[in-house]
Amino acid sequence: MADDVKPRVKVPKSAAVGEKIVVKTLISHKMESGQRKDADGNVIARSIINRFTCDFNGENVVDVKMEAAISTNPYFEFEAMVPEAGEFKFTWYDDDGSVYEDTKTIAIA
Amino acid sequence: MRKLTGLKVPGALLATLLATSAVMADPVDDTLTINGETEIVVRTAAPEHLSGAMSEIMSGWLFREDDTRIMQADDFDNPGMIFVELAEDSWNMAEGSNGKSCADCHGASADMSEVRPTYPKWNETAGEVRTLEMQINDCRTNQMGAEEWKYTGNDMVNMTALLASVSRGNVVNVAIDGPAQSTWEQGKEIYYTRYGQLNLSCSNCHEDNYGNMIRADHLSQGQINGFPVYRLKNTKLNSAHDRFKGCIRDTRAETFSPGSPEFVALELYVASRGNGLGVEGPAIRN
Amino acid sequence: MELTRRNAMAMGAGALLIAGLPVRLSAAGEDAIAAFTGGAEVGTGDVRLIAPEIAENGNTVPIEVGSDTASEILVLAMGNPTPGVATFKFGPLSGSRTASARIRLAGTQDVVAIAKLQDGTFVQASSTIKVTIGGCGG
């Protein structure tokens, strides 16, 4: 697991039934592209987060395949539809096998 | 530090570096409000000690493109804030032989809003001007019994970002008189000294030519009210001393080291040129 | 700039030079498109790509893609050493078929968004992003 990987997620605390809400996510990760060389001229191996998913109560919102051109500290913003109260689950999959997760609950207002 | 003084071409070199085309390069007319609630002073009258040099001081924020400015206006969009969160964990974590955390003495980080705006600051006990980094390391070694952090290391720059972030809404207000004055004078001397093969002083770019393009880069006033800054270029937080180092290196000089007395003095002087601008750290820059 | 005959000629020559530049075709990019579309024809239509005309630094370029009816959107940076950027698949609870991200561009180039629409057809939008190189950048 890469050092200092910290996910951040922004979701409203509540929504109306069927409301579309904006979700923002950011995770600290170096996203080593595999294109850089070290001081000795050796290629630094690729080490990125290669997939991000957001689900709500078990149903998918968005599933992103990420490649080397995603910037360091990957940021995504998208919209979700909230059919009921429940929990968002956010998952990031690292090249090294690590999985980072975060969850956010949302109430119906 | 090697200073080349024999060259007669620096004016021509600078003229070559500075684009002469009719690119619109004025700073934008815009206001910065963080999270829709915290107003930041990004443009104000220059402090008195700058009279004759410039009448208005402007944050580097005004010299950046729309997308970069927008990114800073919301703490979630600002990737620098993730490092503020890491520092918040560190703030509350006991470390060192005394088993103390920052919070044990200082309380909540949010209560530290008066600190960043006044640093670098004279420390009577030590008899020196101290940067925030020096004070943090003093706390770590003398109060906590913990190891010093590297001056520009991640832990340190994250902590200075936390202390800057809680001071947003306040304005820079460093003291330049009294016991700090001689350090301030030293910093001023460095600011106006030409360094390196390109024979450039800080003032050549940031006082004489702010607003102009240096190749594709929009020269700012070189204010440091936004530090530490998250740079799009290296996608991490950068301390003011690291930025000074980069600038001086680009004049093709050997630079001073981060944390050196020269850079402490320069930081005090450059900070004082921004007296009245809002604390912005962690700001976003290119 | 004063518009003199010489300047006008220079400008004309510049315009020719720009028009005459070949579109940089990336074999890997073409392959990635073919893999996504299965070789189907790619038209224009219900897909949007919002990107800055000038990126202040290529390391962090904000983009947004969107569509009203896409099930997936592939984003490619045609001038990067490896063109792949991301593929967004919109699930049943997506609130809209839009997404924003921050991406890396190795230099000035075309970024392409190709959407697979619900009816199975493919459409694309592209945008040229100029990546500036700083003066000092310290």
Short mmCIF file of C-alpha atoms in Angstrom, two decimals:
data_model
loop_
_atom_site.label_atom_id
_atom_site.label_comp_id
_atom_site.label_asym_id
_atom_site.label_seq_id
_atom_site.Cartn_x
_atom_site.Cartn_y
_atom_site.Cartn_z
CA MET A 1 0.00 0.00 0.00
CA ALA A 2 1.33 3.37 -1.01
CA ASP A 3 2.10 5.83 1.77
CA ASP A 4 -0.40 8.36 3.02
CA VAL A 5 -3.30 7.22 0.89
CA LYS A 6 -6.29 9.12 2.20
CA PRO A 7 -9.70 9.18 0.52
CA ARG A 8 -11.98 12.22 0.72
CA VAL A 9 -15.60 12.19 -0.35
CA LYS A 10 -18.20 14.94 -0.44
CA VAL A 11 -21.86 13.94 -0.43
CA PRO A 12 -24.82 15.99 0.87
CA LYS A 13 -26.17 14.81 4.24
CA SER A 14 -29.69 14.54 2.90
CA ALA A 15 -31.67 14.56 -0.33
CA ALA A 16 -35.26 14.24 -1.53
CA VAL A 17 -36.38 10.88 -2.93
CA GLY A 18 -35.26 10.68 -6.56
CA GLU A 19 -33.05 13.75 -6.26
CA LYS A 20 -29.87 14.00 -8.29
CA ILE A 21 -26.92 14.97 -6.13
CA VAL A 22 -23.34 15.95 -6.91
CA VAL A 23 -20.64 13.65 -5.55
CA LYS A 24 -16.98 14.68 -5.39
CA THR A 25 -14.11 12.34 -4.57
CA LEU A 26 -10.40 12.85 -4.10
CA ILE A 27 -7.77 10.40 -2.94
CA SER A 28 -4.13 11.12 -2.21
CA HIS A 29 -2.04 8.87 -4.45
CA LYS A 30 1.12 9.49 -6.43
CA MET A 31 -0.23 7.79 -9.59
CA GLU A 32 3.24 6.89 -10.85
CA SER A 33 2.69 6.80 -14.60
CA GLY A 34 5.38 4.33 -15.66
CA GLN A 35 6.74 7.01 -18.00
CA ARG A 36 9.26 8.59 -15.66
CA LYS A 37 12.89 7.67 -15.12
CA ASP A 38 14.89 7.81 -11.92
CA ALA A 39 18.26 9.52 -11.49
CA ASP A 40 20.03 6.46 -12.94
CA GLY A 41 17.88 6.46 -16.06
CA ASN A 42 15.83 3.42 -15.09
CA VAL A 43 12.11 3.55 -15.77
CA ILE A 44 10.09 3.88 -12.56
CA ALA A 45 7.47 1.12 -12.65
CA ARG A 46 3.84 2.11 -13.07
CA SER A 47 1.92 2.24 -9.79
CA ILE A 48 -1.52 3.75 -10.10
CA ILE A 49 -5.07 3.33 -8.91
CA ASN A 50 -6.63 1.58 -11.89
CA ARG A 51 -10.31 1.52 -11.01
CA PHE A 52 -12.78 3.54 -8.99
CA THR A 53 -16.37 2.59 -8.24
CA CYS A 54 -19.27 4.23 -6.46
CA ASP A 55 -22.30 2.19 -5.39
CA PHE A 56 -25.41 3.08 -3.46
CA ASN A 57 -27.13 0.37 -1.42
CA GLY A 58 -25.44 -2.20 -3.62
CA GLU A 59 -26.38 -0.64 -6.97
CA ASN A 60 -23.77 0.95 -9.19
CA VAL A 61 -23.53 4.70 -9.75
CA VAL A 62 -20.33 4.89 -11.74
CA ASP A 63 -17.46 2.54 -12.54
CA VAL A 64 -14.29 4.19 -13.83
CA LYS A 65 -11.37 2.47 -15.49
CA MET A 66 -8.39 4.70 -14.71
CA GLU A 67 -5.20 4.88 -16.72
CA ALA A 68 -1.81 6.53 -16.36
CA ALA A 69 -3.04 9.92 -17.59
CA ILE A 70 -5.16 10.48 -14.48
CA SER A 71 -3.40 13.15 -12.38
CA THR A 72 -1.72 12.61 -9.04
CA ASN A 73 -4.31 12.73 -6.23
CA PRO A 74 -7.17 11.55 -8.49
CA TYR A 75 -10.30 13.69 -8.46
CA PHE A 76 -13.73 12.76 -9.81
CA GLU A 77 -17.02 14.57 -9.80
CA PHE A 78 -20.29 13.01 -10.96
CA GLU A 79 -24.00 12.86 -10.17
CA ALA A 80 -25.95 10.18 -8.36
CA MET A 81 -29.66 9.55 -8.11
CA VAL A 82 -30.90 8.92 -4.57
CA PRO A 83 -33.94 6.61 -4.55
CA GLU A 84 -34.02 6.10 -0.77
CA ALA A 85 -31.99 6.65 2.40
CA GLY A 86 -28.85 4.56 2.51
CA GLU A 87 -25.15 4.34 2.10
CA PHE A 88 -22.73 5.27 -0.64
CA LYS A 89 -19.73 3.03 -0.93
CA PHE A 90 -16.60 4.28 -2.67
CA THR A 91 -13.82 1.89 -3.67
CA TRP A 92 -10.41 2.55 -5.21
CA TYR A 93 -8.32 -0.36 -6.58
CA ASP A 94 -4.53 0.02 -6.54
CA ASP A 95 -2.14 -1.67 -9.01
CA ASP A 96 -0.41 -3.21 -5.98
CA GLY A 97 -3.58 -5.02 -4.92
CA SER A 98 -4.54 -2.59 -2.16
CA VAL A 99 -8.18 -1.56 -1.96
CA TYR A 100 -9.18 1.74 -0.34
CA GLU A 101 -12.76 2.27 0.79
CA ASP A 102 -14.92 5.02 2.16
CA THR A 103 -18.64 5.20 2.90
CA LYS A 104 -21.13 8.04 3.35
CA THR A 105 -24.71 7.78 4.55
CA ILE A 106 -27.45 9.99 3.21
CA ALA A 107 -30.84 10.65 4.76
CA ILE A 108 -34.11 11.50 3.06
CA ALA A 109 -35.17 15.04 3.90
CA MET B 1 26.51 32.04 -3.60
CA ARG B 2 28.30 33.07 -6.75
CA LYS B 3 27.42 36.42 -8.14
CA LEU B 4 28.47 37.29 -11.66
CA THR B 5 28.82 40.99 -12.06
CA GLY B 6 30.94 41.31 -15.18
CA LEU B 7 28.19 40.55 -17.67
CA LYS B 8 26.68 43.46 -19.54
CA VAL B 9 23.92 41.52 -21.26
CA PRO B 10 21.34 40.80 -18.57
CA GLY B 11 18.98 43.48 -19.83
CA ALA B 12 18.96 41.87 -23.25
CA LEU B 13 18.51 38.43 -21.71
CA LEU B 14 15.57 39.55 -19.65
CA ALA B 15 14.08 41.27 -22.65
CA THR B 16 14.38 38.01 -24.56
CA LEU B 17 12.78 36.05 -21.77
CA LEU B 18 9.92 38.48 -21.46
CA ALA B 19 7.48 38.14 -24.28
CA THR B 20 6.96 41.36 -26.16
CA SER B 21 3.86 40.23 -28.00
CA ALA B 22 0.51 41.79 -27.33
CA VAL B 23 -0.68 38.97 -25.12
CA MET B 24 -3.22 40.26 -22.65
CA ALA B 25 -1.43 39.69 -19.42
CA ASP B 26 -3.03 41.91 -16.86
CA PRO B 27 -4.07 40.23 -13.66
CA VAL B 28 -7.78 39.41 -13.64
CA ASP B 29 -10.36 41.48 -11.86
CA ASP B 30 -11.83 38.84 -9.59
CA THR B 31 -12.61 38.20 -5.95
CA LEU B 32 -11.85 35.07 -3.97
CA THR B 33 -14.35 33.61 -1.54
CA ILE B 34 -13.50 30.19 -0.13
CA ASN B 35 -16.40 27.75 0.24
CA GLY B 36 -18.76 30.62 -0.47
CA GLU B 37 -18.11 32.11 2.96
CA THR B 38 -14.52 33.13 3.71
CA GLU B 39 -13.49 36.25 1.84
CA ILE B 40 -9.82 36.56 1.02
CA VAL B 41 -8.12 39.89 0.38
CA VAL B 42 -6.39 39.35 -2.98
CA ARG B 43 -5.76 43.00 -3.85
CA THR B 44 -5.14 45.96 -1.60
CA ALA B 45 -3.07 49.08 -1.11
CA ALA B 46 0.63 48.40 -0.71
CA PRO B 47 2.12 48.73 2.75
CA GLU B 48 3.87 52.01 3.44
CA HIS B 49 7.38 50.60 3.19
CA LEU B 50 6.75 49.90 -0.51
CA SER B 51 5.94 53.51 -1.35
CA GLY B 52 7.72 54.43 -4.55
CA ALA B 53 8.03 50.77 -5.57
CA MET B 54 4.39 49.84 -6.04
CA SER B 55 1.04 51.19 -5.01
CA GLU B 56 -1.07 48.05 -5.05
CA ILE B 57 -0.30 44.55 -3.91
CA MET B 58 -1.92 41.54 -5.54
CA SER B 59 -2.10 37.88 -4.73
CA GLY B 60 -0.59 35.44 -7.22
CA TRP B 61 -4.13 34.04 -7.43
CA LEU B 62 -5.08 36.96 -9.71
CA PHE B 63 -2.39 35.98 -12.20
CA ARG B 64 -3.61 32.43 -12.74
CA GLU B 65 -6.05 31.00 -15.28
CA ASP B 66 -9.77 30.55 -14.53
CA ASP B 67 -9.59 26.81 -13.82
CA THR B 68 -6.76 27.24 -11.35
CA ARG B 69 -8.54 30.06 -9.53
CA ILE B 70 -11.79 28.10 -9.34
CA MET B 71 -9.98 25.08 -7.92
CA GLN B 72 -8.86 27.14 -4.93
CA ALA B 73 -12.30 28.56 -4.15
CA ASP B 74 -13.63 25.29 -2.75
CA ASP B 75 -11.89 23.24 -0.10
CA PHE B 76 -12.99 20.01 -1.64
CA ASP B 77 -11.74 20.93 -5.09
CA ASN B 78 -8.45 22.10 -3.57
CA PRO B 79 -6.15 19.07 -3.50
CA GLY B 80 -3.91 20.86 -0.99
CA MET B 81 -6.60 20.37 1.63
CA ILE B 82 -6.04 16.62 1.72
CA PHE B 83 -2.62 17.37 3.21
CA VAL B 84 -4.25 19.73 5.68
CA GLU B 85 -6.35 16.76 6.82
CA LEU B 86 -3.22 14.64 7.22
CA ALA B 87 -1.71 17.42 9.34
CA GLU B 88 -4.87 17.57 11.45
CA ASP B 89 -4.33 13.90 12.34
CA SER B 90 -0.76 14.77 13.22
CA TRP B 91 -1.89 17.79 15.29
CA ASN B 92 -3.90 15.52 17.55
CA MET B 93 -1.37 12.71 17.79
CA ALA B 94 0.93 12.48 20.83
CA GLU B 95 4.57 12.10 19.86
CA GLY B 96 7.97 12.16 21.51
CA SER B 97 9.27 11.40 24.98
CA ASN B 98 6.83 13.77 26.68
CA GLY B 99 3.81 12.03 25.18
CA LYS B 100 2.27 15.29 24.06
CA SER B 101 0.46 16.33 20.93
CA CYS B 102 0.22 19.83 19.48
CA ALA B 103 -3.39 19.90 20.69
CA ASP B 104 -2.38 19.19 24.30
CA CYS B 105 -0.81 22.64 24.57
CA HIS B 106 -2.55 24.62 21.87
CA GLY B 107 -6.08 23.19 21.80
CA ALA B 108 -7.89 22.89 18.52
CA SER B 109 -6.00 23.78 15.35
CA ALA B 110 -8.91 26.05 14.46
CA ASP B 111 -7.94 28.28 17.42
CA MET B 112 -4.53 29.03 15.84
CA SER B 113 -5.86 31.58 13.37
CA GLU B 114 -3.70 34.42 14.72
CA VAL B 115 -0.41 32.56 14.21
CA ARG B 116 0.36 32.26 10.50
CA PRO B 117 -0.34 35.94 9.69
CA THR B 118 2.44 37.19 12.01
CA TYR B 119 5.25 34.81 10.99
CA PRO B 120 8.20 35.13 10.48
CA LYS B 121 8.34 36.77 13.88
CA TRP B 122 10.93 37.89 16.44
CA ASN B 123 11.41 35.41 19.29
CA GLU B 124 12.66 37.23 22.36
CA THR B 125 13.95 34.16 24.21
CA ALA B 126 15.91 32.86 21.26
CA GLY B 127 16.96 36.34 20.15
CA GLU B 128 16.17 35.61 16.50
CA VAL B 129 13.52 35.94 13.85
CA ARG B 130 11.76 32.63 13.50
CA THR B 131 9.73 31.18 10.69
CA LEU B 132 6.72 29.03 11.44
CA GLU B 133 8.79 25.97 10.54
CA MET B 134 11.45 26.92 13.10
CA GLN B 135 8.80 27.42 15.78
CA ILE B 136 7.18 24.06 14.97
CA ASN B 137 10.53 22.32 15.30
CA ASP B 138 11.19 24.16 18.57
CA CYS B 139 7.88 22.80 19.87
CA ARG B 140 8.75 19.33 18.70
CA THR B 141 12.20 19.16 20.26
CA ASN B 142 11.69 21.22 23.42
CA GLN B 143 8.03 20.67 24.31
CA MET B 144 7.28 17.24 22.89
CA GLY B 145 10.68 15.57 23.06
CA ALA B 146 10.17 14.51 19.46
CA GLU B 147 12.51 14.57 16.50
CA GLU B 148 12.80 17.63 14.30
CA TRP B 149 11.02 17.55 11.01
CA LYS B 150 12.96 18.21 7.81
CA TYR B 151 12.50 21.88 6.98
CA THR B 152 10.70 21.27 3.68
CA GLY B 153 9.62 17.67 4.34
CA ASN B 154 6.04 16.47 3.93
CA ASP B 155 5.20 16.49 7.65
CA MET B 156 6.41 20.06 8.00
CA VAL B 157 4.81 21.48 4.89
CA ASN B 158 1.53 19.75 5.74
CA MET B 159 1.57 21.29 9.22
CA THR B 160 2.25 24.77 7.88
CA ALA B 161 -0.63 24.22 5.45
CA LEU B 162 -2.93 23.38 8.36
CA LEU B 163 -1.89 26.50 10.25
CA ALA B 164 -2.34 28.63 7.12
CA SER B 165 -5.74 27.11 6.35
CA VAL B 166 -7.18 28.04 9.75
CA SER B 167 -5.91 31.62 9.26
CA ARG B 168 -7.76 32.21 6.01
CA GLY B 169 -9.90 35.29 6.39
CA ASN B 170 -7.10 37.03 8.28
CA VAL B 171 -4.49 39.19 6.61
CA VAL B 172 -0.71 38.96 6.64
CA ASN B 173 0.70 41.26 9.29
CA VAL B 174 4.38 40.67 10.00
CA ALA B 175 6.32 43.12 12.15
CA ILE B 176 9.25 44.75 10.38
CA ASP B 177 10.42 47.15 13.03
CA GLY B 178 11.88 46.73 16.50
CA PRO B 179 14.16 43.74 16.96
CA ALA B 180 13.08 42.22 13.61
CA GLN B 181 14.27 45.23 11.66
CA SER B 182 17.85 44.15 10.98
CA THR B 183 16.67 40.77 9.67
CA TRP B 184 14.10 42.58 7.54
CA GLU B 185 16.81 44.87 6.14
CA GLN B 186 18.91 41.82 5.30
CA GLY B 187 15.96 40.29 3.46
CA LYS B 188 15.40 43.51 1.55
CA GLU B 189 19.05 43.55 0.52
CA ILE B 190 18.71 40.00 -0.84
CA TYR B 191 15.48 40.91 -2.65
CA TYR B 192 17.18 43.66 -4.62
CA THR B 193 20.48 41.82 -5.23
CA ARG B 194 21.06 40.39 -8.70
CA TYR B 195 22.08 36.75 -8.60
CA GLY B 196 23.36 34.16 -11.02
CA GLN B 197 24.51 34.10 -14.61
CA LEU B 198 21.26 35.73 -15.66
CA ASN B 199 22.01 38.48 -13.17
CA LEU B 200 18.45 38.80 -11.93
CA SER B 201 17.09 40.02 -8.65
CA CYS B 202 13.69 39.13 -7.22
CA SER B 203 12.62 42.68 -8.05
CA ASN B 204 13.55 42.44 -11.75
CA CYS B 205 10.73 39.97 -12.31
CA HIS B 206 8.31 40.50 -9.45
CA GLU B 207 8.43 44.27 -9.02
CA ASP B 208 9.48 45.58 -12.43
CA ASN B 209 7.69 43.07 -14.62
CA TYR B 210 4.73 41.52 -12.83
CA GLY B 211 1.82 41.17 -15.23
CA ASN B 212 4.15 40.51 -18.16
CA MET B 213 4.64 37.11 -19.70
CA ILE B 214 7.94 35.34 -19.18
CA ARG B 215 7.66 32.91 -22.07
CA ALA B 216 4.26 31.29 -21.39
CA ASP B 217 4.23 32.11 -17.69
CA HIS B 218 2.38 35.04 -16.23
CA LEU B 219 4.69 36.85 -13.81
CA SER B 220 3.09 37.61 -10.47
CA GLN B 221 4.28 39.91 -7.73
CA GLY B 222 5.90 36.91 -6.06
CA GLN B 223 3.72 37.28 -2.98
CA ILE B 224 3.91 34.43 -0.47
CA ASN B 225 0.54 34.89 1.25
CA GLY B 226 -0.66 31.69 -0.45
CA PHE B 227 2.12 29.42 0.82
CA PRO B 228 2.47 26.56 1.15
CA VAL B 229 1.05 26.23 -2.37
CA TYR B 230 -0.20 23.15 -4.16
CA ARG B 231 1.43 23.38 -7.57
CA LEU B 232 -0.23 21.82 -10.60
CA LYS B 233 3.29 21.26 -11.89
CA ASN B 234 4.51 18.90 -9.18
CA THR B 235 1.12 18.06 -7.63
CA LYS B 236 2.27 18.58 -4.07
CA LEU B 237 2.54 21.27 -1.42
CA ASN B 238 5.57 23.52 -1.81
CA SER B 239 7.04 25.69 0.92
CA ALA B 240 8.07 29.29 0.35
CA HIS B 241 11.74 28.43 0.81
CA ASP B 242 11.53 25.72 -1.84
CA ARG B 243 10.03 28.30 -4.17
CA PHE B 244 12.78 30.82 -3.38
CA LYS B 245 15.29 28.11 -4.14
CA GLY B 246 13.66 27.39 -7.49
CA CYS B 247 13.64 31.06 -8.44
CA ILE B 248 17.28 31.63 -7.55
CA ARG B 249 18.33 28.40 -9.26
CA ASP B 250 16.61 29.63 -12.41
CA THR B 251 18.84 32.69 -12.40
CA ARG B 252 21.61 30.10 -12.73
CA ALA B 253 23.02 30.80 -9.32
CA GLU B 254 23.86 28.49 -6.50
CA THR B 255 21.00 29.00 -4.11
CA PHE B 256 20.70 29.40 -0.38
CA SER B 257 19.28 26.41 1.49
CA PRO B 258 15.74 26.19 2.82
CA GLY B 259 15.87 27.22 6.48
CA SER B 260 19.10 29.19 6.03
CA PRO B 261 19.38 32.61 7.74
CA GLU B 262 19.32 34.23 4.29
CA PHE B 263 16.00 32.63 3.36
CA VAL B 264 14.53 33.37 6.80
CA ALA B 265 15.38 37.03 6.23
CA LEU B 266 14.06 36.93 2.68
CA GLU B 267 10.84 35.31 3.88
CA LEU B 268 10.30 38.07 6.43
CA TYR B 269 10.89 40.73 3.80
CA VAL B 270 8.73 39.11 1.10
CA ALA B 271 5.98 38.42 3.65
CA SER B 272 6.06 42.11 4.61
CA ARG B 273 5.53 43.09 0.97
CA GLY B 274 2.22 41.25 1.33
CA ASN B 275 1.17 42.87 4.60
CA GLY B 276 -2.56 43.38 4.08
CA LEU B 277 -3.15 40.45 1.71
CA GLY B 278 -5.25 37.55 2.97
CA VAL B 279 -3.65 34.32 4.13
CA GLU B 280 -4.53 31.81 1.39
CA GLY B 281 -2.55 28.69 2.12
CA PRO B 282 -2.78 26.11 0.79
CA ALA B 283 -3.25 28.08 -2.43
CA ILE B 284 -3.24 26.56 -5.93
CA ARG B 285 -0.65 27.76 -8.40
CA ASN B 286 0.76 26.55 -11.70
CA MET C 1 0.98 45.16 -34.12
CA GLU C 2 0.74 47.57 -37.03
CA LEU C 3 -0.69 45.85 -40.05
CA THR C 4 1.93 46.33 -42.73
CA ARG C 5 2.27 44.36 -45.93
CA ARG C 6 5.18 42.47 -44.46
CA ASN C 7 3.22 41.59 -41.36
CA ALA C 8 0.23 40.53 -43.38
CA MET C 9 2.43 38.23 -45.43
CA ALA C 10 3.94 36.79 -42.27
CA MET C 11 0.52 36.20 -40.82
CA GLY C 12 -0.63 34.52 -44.01
CA ALA C 13 2.38 32.27 -43.94
CA GLY C 14 1.68 31.43 -40.31
CA ALA C 15 -1.90 30.51 -41.09
CA LEU C 16 -0.76 28.26 -43.91
CA LEU C 17 1.70 26.58 -41.65
CA ILE C 18 -0.98 25.87 -39.05
CA ALA C 19 -3.44 24.63 -41.66
CA GLY C 20 -0.79 22.47 -43.24
CA LEU C 21 0.21 20.71 -40.04
CA PRO C 22 -0.80 17.08 -40.21
CA VAL C 23 -3.24 15.95 -37.56
CA ARG C 24 -1.13 13.90 -35.20
CA LEU C 25 -2.49 10.40 -35.52
CA SER C 26 -1.66 8.10 -32.70
CA ALA C 27 -1.59 4.45 -33.68
CA ALA C 28 -2.13 3.43 -30.07
CA GLY C 29 -5.01 5.90 -29.85
CA GLU C 30 -6.60 4.46 -32.99
CA ASP C 31 -6.21 0.98 -31.53
CA ALA C 32 -7.86 2.03 -28.29
CA ILE C 33 -10.79 3.49 -30.22
CA ALA C 34 -11.15 0.31 -32.27
CA ALA C 35 -11.06 -1.81 -29.12
CA PHE C 36 -13.81 0.31 -27.57
CA THR C 37 -16.06 0.45 -30.63
CA GLY C 38 -15.31 -3.00 -32.02
CA GLY C 39 -14.57 -1.25 -35.30
CA ALA C 40 -18.00 0.37 -35.55
CA GLU C 41 -18.29 3.74 -37.22
CA VAL C 42 -17.94 6.74 -34.93
CA GLY C 43 -20.19 9.69 -35.69
CA THR C 44 -20.93 12.94 -33.95
CA GLY C 45 -23.87 13.71 -31.71
CA ASP C 46 -24.77 13.20 -28.10
CA VAL C 47 -21.39 13.60 -26.41
CA ARG C 48 -19.74 16.64 -24.89
CA LEU C 49 -16.16 17.32 -23.89
CA ILE C 50 -15.46 20.45 -21.87
CA ALA C 51 -11.78 21.27 -21.57
CA PRO C 52 -9.73 24.43 -21.21
CA GLU C 53 -8.33 25.95 -24.38
CA ILE C 54 -5.10 26.59 -22.51
CA ALA C 55 -3.93 24.43 -19.63
CA GLU C 56 -1.68 26.22 -17.19
CA ASN C 57 0.22 23.02 -16.54
CA GLY C 58 -0.12 19.70 -18.32
CA ASN C 59 0.13 17.77 -15.09
CA THR C 60 -3.31 18.76 -13.83
CA VAL C 61 -5.86 19.59 -16.53
CA PRO C 62 -9.54 19.67 -15.55
CA ILE C 63 -11.94 18.12 -18.07
CA GLU C 64 -15.61 17.19 -18.10
CA VAL C 65 -17.40 14.71 -20.31
CA GLY C 66 -21.13 14.32 -20.67
CA SER C 67 -23.95 12.89 -22.73
CA ASP C 68 -27.70 12.44 -22.34
CA THR C 69 -27.83 8.83 -23.39
CA ALA C 70 -24.34 7.32 -23.10
CA SER C 71 -23.78 4.10 -21.21
CA GLU C 72 -20.00 4.53 -21.36
CA ILE C 73 -17.56 7.29 -22.28
CA LEU C 74 -13.94 6.60 -23.24
CA VAL C 75 -11.46 9.48 -22.88
CA LEU C 76 -8.18 9.46 -24.79
CA ALA C 77 -5.26 11.88 -24.86
CA MET C 78 -4.08 11.27 -28.41
CA GLY C 79 -0.66 12.86 -27.94
CA ASN C 80 0.35 11.08 -24.74
CA PRO C 81 2.90 8.23 -24.76
CA THR C 82 0.01 5.99 -23.78
CA PRO C 83 -3.29 7.55 -24.88
CA GLY C 84 -5.59 5.96 -22.30
CA VAL C 85 -7.09 8.37 -19.75
CA ALA C 86 -10.27 6.80 -18.38
CA THR C 87 -13.47 4.97 -19.22
CA PHE C 88 -16.59 6.04 -17.35
CA LYS C 89 -19.38 3.45 -17.13
CA PHE C 90 -22.63 4.90 -15.85
CA GLY C 91 -24.63 2.60 -13.59
CA PRO C 92 -28.37 2.45 -12.91
CA LEU C 93 -28.11 5.05 -10.14
CA SER C 94 -26.08 7.60 -12.05
CA GLY C 95 -27.81 10.97 -11.80
CA SER C 96 -26.54 12.07 -15.18
CA ARG C 97 -24.11 10.81 -17.76
CA THR C 98 -21.50 13.38 -16.84
CA ALA C 99 -18.19 13.19 -15.02
CA SER C 100 -15.26 15.48 -14.30
CA ALA C 101 -11.64 14.51 -13.77
CA ARG C 102 -8.15 15.98 -13.71
CA ILE C 103 -5.79 14.55 -16.28
CA ARG C 104 -2.19 14.68 -17.47
CA LEU C 105 -1.23 15.86 -20.91
CA ALA C 106 2.33 15.44 -22.19
CA GLY C 107 1.96 18.52 -24.40
CA THR C 108 -0.44 20.41 -26.65
CA GLN C 109 -2.73 17.82 -28.21
CA ASP C 110 -6.23 16.62 -28.98
CA VAL C 111 -8.28 14.99 -26.26
CA VAL C 112 -11.07 12.77 -27.54
CA ALA C 113 -14.23 11.55 -25.80
CA ILE C 114 -16.06 8.65 -27.43
CA ALA C 115 -19.47 7.71 -26.09
CA LYS C 116 -21.24 4.43 -26.49
CA LEU C 117 -24.91 5.38 -26.62
CA GLN C 118 -27.80 3.31 -25.34
CA ASP C 119 -28.80 2.45 -28.91
CA GLY C 120 -25.38 0.87 -29.44
CA THR C 121 -23.96 3.57 -31.71
CA PHE C 122 -20.77 5.51 -31.06
CA VAL C 123 -20.21 9.25 -31.20
CA GLN C 124 -17.17 11.37 -30.47
CA ALA C 125 -16.16 14.90 -29.52
CA SER C 126 -12.66 16.27 -29.39
CA SER C 127 -10.89 19.33 -28.16
CA THR C 128 -7.41 20.72 -28.70
CA ILE C 129 -5.79 21.71 -25.43
CA LYS C 130 -2.74 23.94 -25.53
CA VAL C 131 -0.34 23.06 -22.76
CA THR C 132 1.86 25.99 -21.84
CA ILE C 133 5.48 25.68 -20.85
CA GLY C 134 6.37 27.98 -18.03
CA GLY C 135 8.98 30.69 -18.14
CA CYS C 136 10.76 29.71 -14.98
CA GLY C 137 8.29 27.73 -13.03
CA GLY C 138 11.00 27.42 -10.36
#
